[in-house]
Amino acid sequence: MAAAGNWCLIESDPGVFTELIRQFGCSGVQVEELYSLEPSCFQELKPIHGLIFLFKCLAGEEPSSNVVNDSRLQEIYFAQQVIQNACASQAIINLLLNCEHPEVKLGPVLSEFKSFTANFDPSSRGLALSNAEKIRKVHNSFSRQQIFEIEDVKIPEKEDNFHFIAYVPVKGYVYELDGLQNGPIDLGKISDGADWIEVVRPEIEKRIQRYIAGEIHFNLMAVISDRKQKYKARLAEISSMNNNEQYAAEVCHLEALINEEETKDKQHKLLECKDFNIIGKGCGRKEKEKSGKEDVAIETAVMAERFELLAIGLFRSVEKDNMIGFRKSVLVEKDDWDRMDDFAG
């Protein structure tokens, strides 16, 4: 791959990805993590503009035979990856530049990049992306920081290779956008009246089933409409109505949902703080002591939730319950759950 400036590894975290998108200048979207492939889990997040999938690269994987090479290439934005460590931003940008939902605003940086590269082939687009200084600086501002480990947690001798790809619906078809491929991969046509998620779910299940049951080697995130923005728009709509007292219960519910999203934003900013790093295996007590009581409470709550969801996914097979067990490329062993008590204490 070309060496056009250094691109850093970033964590596979929905909060990090949401903030990354916002720093690119794009608005109207956020990223949420999926812990199950059950239809109800996707239903809760609608509208879903695309999916980002992180997986461990396996030896002997064959290139797809369904690469698009017809006139549809004019309708799909696809840039190849030509530089190492850029696959997270590559997947996000490939996804966003194919999104035509009215709530999604690309912003100046991504709009200008899309316009500038509109007539480029996938390889030239990838080269242009690798040399896009504004995008690279934003990407590198989310570089993975020093990991603080709980005592006695085993550290792998070497890191596995992980890769991000995107899934998007475009003009009635669903495509896999993998920067390491020669072009978009056609996953199938969306039937009339059907949800595009029904086309992509079997493909994700197929990928997950390649791994040994119980291993944490994948991560799935959905790019959805900004929930807080949607809730506030509905509140404004109610406020403009006459006799809006009848909507009092809905107003209370919407205000609670907005508060929940704001709390989540605080958690995301805490996780992104360069003096403070949590990636699913705990953090150093000295780092905890630097923060206030509120930050420690948020940190503990986030860790407890992550460990609980990981535990569910880790000990259930995909075939049985459609559960996804994952967390940022880190394999968490069963003995590590016992350390949660020490952390929370």
Coordinates of C-alpha atoms in Angstrom, one line a residue:
M1 CA 0.0 0.0 0.0
A2 CA 1.1 3.6 -0.6
A3 CA 2.7 5.6 2.1
A4 CA 1.0 9.0 2.0
G5 CA 1.4 10.2 5.6
N6 CA 0.7 8.2 8.7
W7 CA -2.8 7.0 9.6
C8 CA -3.3 5.7 13.1
L9 CA -5.4 2.8 14.4
I10 CA -8.6 3.9 16.0
E11 CA -10.9 1.9 18.3
S12 CA -14.1 0.3 17.2
D13 CA -16.4 2.2 19.5
P14 CA -19.8 3.7 18.5
G15 CA -19.0 6.9 20.6
V16 CA -15.6 7.3 18.9
F17 CA -17.2 6.8 15.4
T18 CA -20.0 9.2 16.1
E19 CA -17.6 11.9 17.2
L20 CA -15.3 11.1 14.2
I21 CA -18.2 11.6 11.8
R22 CA -19.1 14.9 13.5
Q23 CA -15.5 16.1 13.4
F24 CA -15.6 15.4 9.6
G25 CA -18.3 18.0 9.6
C26 CA -21.2 15.6 8.9
S27 CA -24.4 16.1 10.9
G28 CA -27.7 14.3 11.4
V29 CA -26.3 10.9 12.1
Q30 CA -24.9 8.8 15.0
V31 CA -23.4 5.4 15.4
E32 CA -24.9 2.6 17.7
E33 CA -23.5 -0.8 18.4
L34 CA -25.5 -3.9 17.7
Y35 CA -25.3 -6.9 20.0
S36 CA -27.8 -9.1 18.2
L37 CA -28.9 -9.9 14.6
E38 CA -32.5 -10.2 15.7
P39 CA -34.9 -8.2 13.5
S40 CA -36.2 -6.3 16.6
C41 CA -32.7 -4.9 17.3
F42 CA -32.6 -3.4 13.8
Q43 CA -36.2 -2.1 14.1
E44 CA -35.3 -0.1 17.2
L45 CA -32.7 1.9 15.3
K46 CA -34.5 2.8 12.1
P47 CA -33.8 4.5 9.8
I48 CA -30.5 2.7 9.4
H49 CA -28.4 4.4 6.7
G50 CA -25.6 1.7 6.7
L51 CA -23.7 -0.8 8.7
I52 CA -20.0 -0.9 9.7
F53 CA -18.6 -4.4 10.3
L54 CA -15.2 -5.1 12.0
F55 CA -13.9 -8.6 11.6
K56 CA -10.7 -10.5 12.1
C57 CA -9.0 -11.3 8.8
L58 CA -8.7 -15.0 8.2
A59 CA -6.1 -16.8 6.2
G60 CA -7.2 -18.2 2.9
E61 CA -10.2 -16.0 2.3
E62 CA -11.0 -15.8 -1.4
P63 CA -11.9 -12.5 -3.2
S64 CA -15.6 -12.1 -3.9
S65 CA -16.8 -13.0 -7.4
N66 CA -19.7 -10.5 -7.2
V67 CA -17.7 -7.3 -7.7
V68 CA -19.8 -4.8 -9.6
N69 CA -18.3 -3.8 -13.0
D70 CA -21.3 -2.5 -14.9
S71 CA -23.1 0.8 -15.2
R72 CA -24.1 0.7 -11.5
L73 CA -20.5 1.9 -10.8
Q74 CA -21.8 5.4 -11.8
E75 CA -24.3 5.3 -9.0
I76 CA -22.2 3.9 -6.2
Y77 CA -19.4 5.8 -4.5
F78 CA -16.5 3.5 -3.8
A79 CA -12.9 4.3 -2.9
Q80 CA -10.2 1.6 -2.6
Q81 CA -7.9 1.5 0.4
V82 CA -4.4 2.3 -0.7
I83 CA -2.9 3.1 2.7
Q84 CA -2.6 1.1 6.0
N85 CA -4.6 1.8 9.1
A86 CA -7.2 4.0 7.2
C87 CA -9.9 1.3 6.9
A88 CA -12.1 2.8 9.7
S89 CA -12.4 6.2 8.1
Q90 CA -12.4 4.5 4.7
A91 CA -15.5 2.5 5.6
I92 CA -17.3 5.5 7.2
I93 CA -16.6 7.7 4.2
N94 CA -17.6 5.1 1.7
L95 CA -20.9 4.7 3.6
L96 CA -21.6 8.4 4.1
L97 CA -20.9 9.3 0.5
N98 CA -23.6 6.9 -0.6
C99 CA -26.2 8.2 1.8
E100 CA -29.0 10.3 0.3
H101 CA -31.3 10.6 3.3
P102 CA -32.5 14.2 3.8
E103 CA -31.5 14.2 7.5
V104 CA -27.9 13.5 6.7
K105 CA -25.7 16.6 5.9
L106 CA -22.2 15.8 4.7
G107 CA -20.8 19.2 5.5
P108 CA -18.1 21.1 3.5
V109 CA -15.1 18.7 3.9
L110 CA -16.9 15.5 2.7
S111 CA -19.0 17.3 0.1
E112 CA -16.0 18.9 -1.4
F113 CA -14.1 15.6 -1.4
K114 CA -17.0 13.8 -3.1
S115 CA -17.3 16.5 -5.7
F116 CA -13.6 16.5 -6.4
T117 CA -13.3 12.7 -6.8
A118 CA -16.7 12.2 -8.6
N119 CA -15.1 11.2 -11.9
F120 CA -12.2 9.3 -10.4
D121 CA -11.8 5.5 -10.5
P122 CA -11.8 3.6 -7.2
S123 CA -8.0 3.5 -7.0
S124 CA -7.6 7.2 -7.7
R125 CA -10.3 8.0 -5.1
G126 CA -8.4 5.9 -2.5
L127 CA -5.2 7.8 -3.4
A128 CA -7.0 11.1 -3.1
L129 CA -8.4 10.1 0.3
S130 CA -4.9 9.0 1.6
N131 CA -3.7 12.5 0.7
A132 CA -6.7 14.4 2.1
E133 CA -5.0 16.3 4.9
K134 CA -8.1 17.5 6.7
I135 CA -9.6 14.0 6.8
R136 CA -6.3 12.5 7.9
K137 CA -5.9 15.0 10.8
V138 CA -9.4 14.3 12.1
H139 CA -8.8 10.5 11.8
N140 CA -5.5 10.7 13.7
S141 CA -7.0 12.8 16.5
F142 CA -8.8 9.6 17.5
S143 CA -5.7 7.4 17.5
R144 CA -5.7 4.6 20.0
Q145 CA -4.1 5.7 23.2
Q146 CA -2.0 3.9 25.8
I147 CA -4.0 0.9 27.2
F148 CA -4.1 0.7 31.0
E149 CA -4.5 -2.9 32.0
I150 CA -5.7 -4.5 35.2
E151 CA -3.0 -6.5 36.9
D152 CA -2.5 -10.1 35.7
V153 CA -4.6 -9.7 32.5
K154 CA -2.8 -11.5 29.8
I155 CA -1.6 -9.5 26.8
P156 CA -1.4 -11.2 23.4
E157 CA 2.1 -11.6 22.1
K158 CA 1.0 -10.1 18.8
E159 CA -2.1 -8.3 17.6
D160 CA -4.5 -9.9 15.1
N161 CA -5.3 -8.2 11.8
F162 CA -8.8 -6.6 11.8
H163 CA -10.6 -4.9 9.0
F164 CA -13.6 -2.5 8.6
I165 CA -16.1 -2.8 5.8
A166 CA -19.4 -1.1 5.2
Y167 CA -22.8 -2.3 4.0
V168 CA -25.2 0.2 2.3
P169 CA -28.4 0.2 0.2
V170 CA -28.1 2.1 -3.1
K171 CA -30.8 2.3 -5.8
G172 CA -32.6 -0.8 -4.8
Y173 CA -29.5 -3.0 -4.2
V174 CA -27.4 -3.8 -1.2
Y175 CA -23.6 -3.5 -1.5
E176 CA -20.6 -4.5 0.6
L177 CA -17.9 -1.8 0.4
D178 CA -14.6 -3.3 1.2
G179 CA -11.6 -1.0 0.4
L180 CA -9.4 -4.0 -0.2
Q181 CA -11.6 -5.3 -3.1
N182 CA -11.6 -4.0 -6.6
G183 CA -15.1 -2.6 -6.4
P184 CA -18.4 -2.8 -4.6
I185 CA -19.7 -6.3 -3.9
D186 CA -23.3 -6.9 -5.0
L187 CA -25.2 -8.7 -2.2
G188 CA -28.6 -8.7 -3.9
K189 CA -31.6 -6.8 -4.9
I190 CA -34.1 -5.4 -2.3
S191 CA -37.5 -6.9 -2.9
D192 CA -40.4 -4.5 -3.3
G193 CA -41.6 -3.4 0.1
A194 CA -38.8 -5.2 1.9
D195 CA -36.2 -3.8 4.3
W196 CA -32.6 -3.8 3.0
I197 CA -31.5 -5.2 6.3
E198 CA -33.1 -8.5 5.3
V199 CA -30.6 -8.8 2.4
V200 CA -27.5 -8.1 4.6
R201 CA -28.3 -10.1 7.7
P202 CA -27.6 -13.5 6.1
E203 CA -24.3 -12.2 4.8
I204 CA -23.2 -11.0 8.3
E205 CA -24.3 -14.3 9.8
K206 CA -22.3 -16.2 7.3
R207 CA -19.2 -14.2 8.2
I208 CA -19.7 -14.7 11.9
Q209 CA -20.1 -18.4 11.6
R210 CA -16.6 -18.7 10.2
Y211 CA -15.2 -18.2 13.7
I212 CA -15.1 -20.6 16.6
A213 CA -18.1 -20.2 18.8
G214 CA -17.3 -18.0 21.8
E215 CA -14.5 -16.0 20.1
I216 CA -14.7 -12.3 20.0
H217 CA -13.5 -11.5 16.5
F218 CA -16.2 -9.1 15.1
N219 CA -18.1 -6.0 15.8
L220 CA -21.2 -4.5 14.2
M221 CA -22.3 -0.9 14.3
A222 CA -25.3 0.9 12.7
V223 CA -25.1 4.4 11.3
I224 CA -28.5 5.9 12.1
S225 CA -30.3 9.3 12.2
D226 CA -29.3 11.6 15.1
R227 CA -31.8 10.6 17.8
K228 CA -31.5 13.8 19.9
Q229 CA -32.1 15.9 16.8
K230 CA -35.2 13.8 16.0
Y231 CA -36.6 14.1 19.6
K232 CA -36.0 17.9 19.7
A233 CA -37.8 18.3 16.3
R234 CA -40.8 16.5 17.7
L235 CA -40.8 18.6 20.8
A236 CA -40.7 21.8 18.7
E237 CA -43.6 20.4 16.6
I238 CA -45.7 19.8 19.8
S239 CA -44.9 23.2 21.2
S240 CA -46.3 24.8 18.1
M241 CA -49.6 23.1 18.4
N242 CA -52.7 24.5 20.0
N243 CA -54.0 22.7 23.1
N244 CA -50.8 20.8 23.4
E245 CA -51.6 19.8 27.0
Q246 CA -52.8 16.5 25.7
Y247 CA -49.3 15.7 24.6
A248 CA -47.9 16.1 28.2
A249 CA -47.0 12.4 28.5
E250 CA -45.2 12.4 25.2
V251 CA -43.3 15.5 26.1
C252 CA -42.1 13.9 29.3
H253 CA -41.0 10.8 27.4
L254 CA -39.2 12.9 24.8
E255 CA -37.4 14.9 27.4
A256 CA -36.3 11.7 29.1
L257 CA -34.9 10.4 25.8
I258 CA -33.0 13.6 25.2
N259 CA -31.5 13.4 28.6
E260 CA -30.5 9.8 27.9
E261 CA -28.7 10.8 24.7
E262 CA -26.9 13.7 26.5
T263 CA -25.7 11.3 29.2
K264 CA -24.5 9.0 26.4
D265 CA -22.6 11.9 24.8
K266 CA -20.9 12.5 28.2
Q267 CA -19.9 8.9 28.3
H268 CA -18.5 9.0 24.8
K269 CA -16.4 12.1 25.6
L270 CA -15.1 10.4 28.7
L271 CA -14.0 7.4 26.6
E272 CA -12.3 9.7 24.1
C273 CA -10.4 11.7 26.7
K274 CA -6.6 11.3 26.0
D275 CA -5.9 11.1 29.8
F276 CA -8.4 8.4 30.2
N277 CA -8.8 5.2 28.2
I278 CA -11.2 2.3 28.5
I279 CA -11.3 -0.4 25.8
G280 CA -13.0 -3.3 27.4
K281 CA -10.3 -4.6 29.7
G282 CA -10.4 -2.0 32.5
C283 CA -8.2 1.0 33.2
G284 CA -5.5 2.1 35.6
R285 CA -6.6 3.2 39.1
K286 CA -4.3 6.2 38.9
E287 CA -6.2 7.4 35.9
K288 CA -9.5 7.0 37.7
E289 CA -8.2 9.1 40.6
K290 CA -7.5 12.0 38.2
S291 CA -11.2 12.4 37.4
G292 CA -14.1 13.6 39.6
K293 CA -16.6 11.4 41.3
E294 CA -19.1 11.9 38.4
D295 CA -16.6 10.7 35.8
V296 CA -15.7 7.7 37.9
A297 CA -19.4 6.8 38.2
I298 CA -20.0 7.1 34.5
E299 CA -16.9 5.1 33.8
T300 CA -17.9 2.3 36.1
A301 CA -21.4 2.2 34.6
V302 CA -20.1 2.0 31.1
M303 CA -17.7 -0.8 32.0
A304 CA -20.4 -2.7 33.8
E305 CA -22.7 -2.5 30.8
R306 CA -19.9 -3.5 28.4
F307 CA -18.9 -6.5 30.4
E308 CA -22.5 -7.7 30.8
L309 CA -23.2 -7.4 27.1
L310 CA -19.9 -9.1 26.2
A311 CA -20.6 -11.9 28.6
I312 CA -24.0 -12.5 26.9
G313 CA -22.4 -12.6 23.5
L314 CA -19.3 -14.6 24.5
F315 CA -21.2 -17.6 25.9
R316 CA -24.0 -17.9 23.3
S317 CA -23.4 -19.2 19.9
V318 CA -24.5 -17.2 16.8
E319 CA -26.4 -20.2 15.4
K320 CA -28.5 -20.6 18.5
D321 CA -29.4 -17.0 19.6
N322 CA -28.0 -14.7 16.9
M323 CA -26.0 -13.0 19.6
I324 CA -22.9 -11.0 18.6
G325 CA -20.0 -11.1 21.1
F326 CA -17.3 -8.6 20.5
R327 CA -15.5 -5.5 21.8
K328 CA -12.8 -3.6 20.0
S329 CA -10.7 -6.5 18.7
V330 CA -10.0 -7.6 22.3
L331 CA -10.6 -11.3 23.2
V332 CA -11.9 -11.2 26.8
E333 CA -11.5 -14.5 28.6
K334 CA -13.9 -16.0 31.1
D335 CA -11.6 -15.3 34.1
D336 CA -11.6 -11.6 33.3
W337 CA -15.3 -11.2 34.4
D338 CA -14.2 -11.9 38.0
R339 CA -12.1 -8.8 37.8
M340 CA -15.1 -6.6 37.3
D341 CA -15.8 -6.6 41.1
D342 CA -12.3 -5.2 41.7
F343 CA -12.8 -2.5 39.1
A344 CA -16.3 -1.5 40.3
G345 CA -15.2 -1.5 43.9

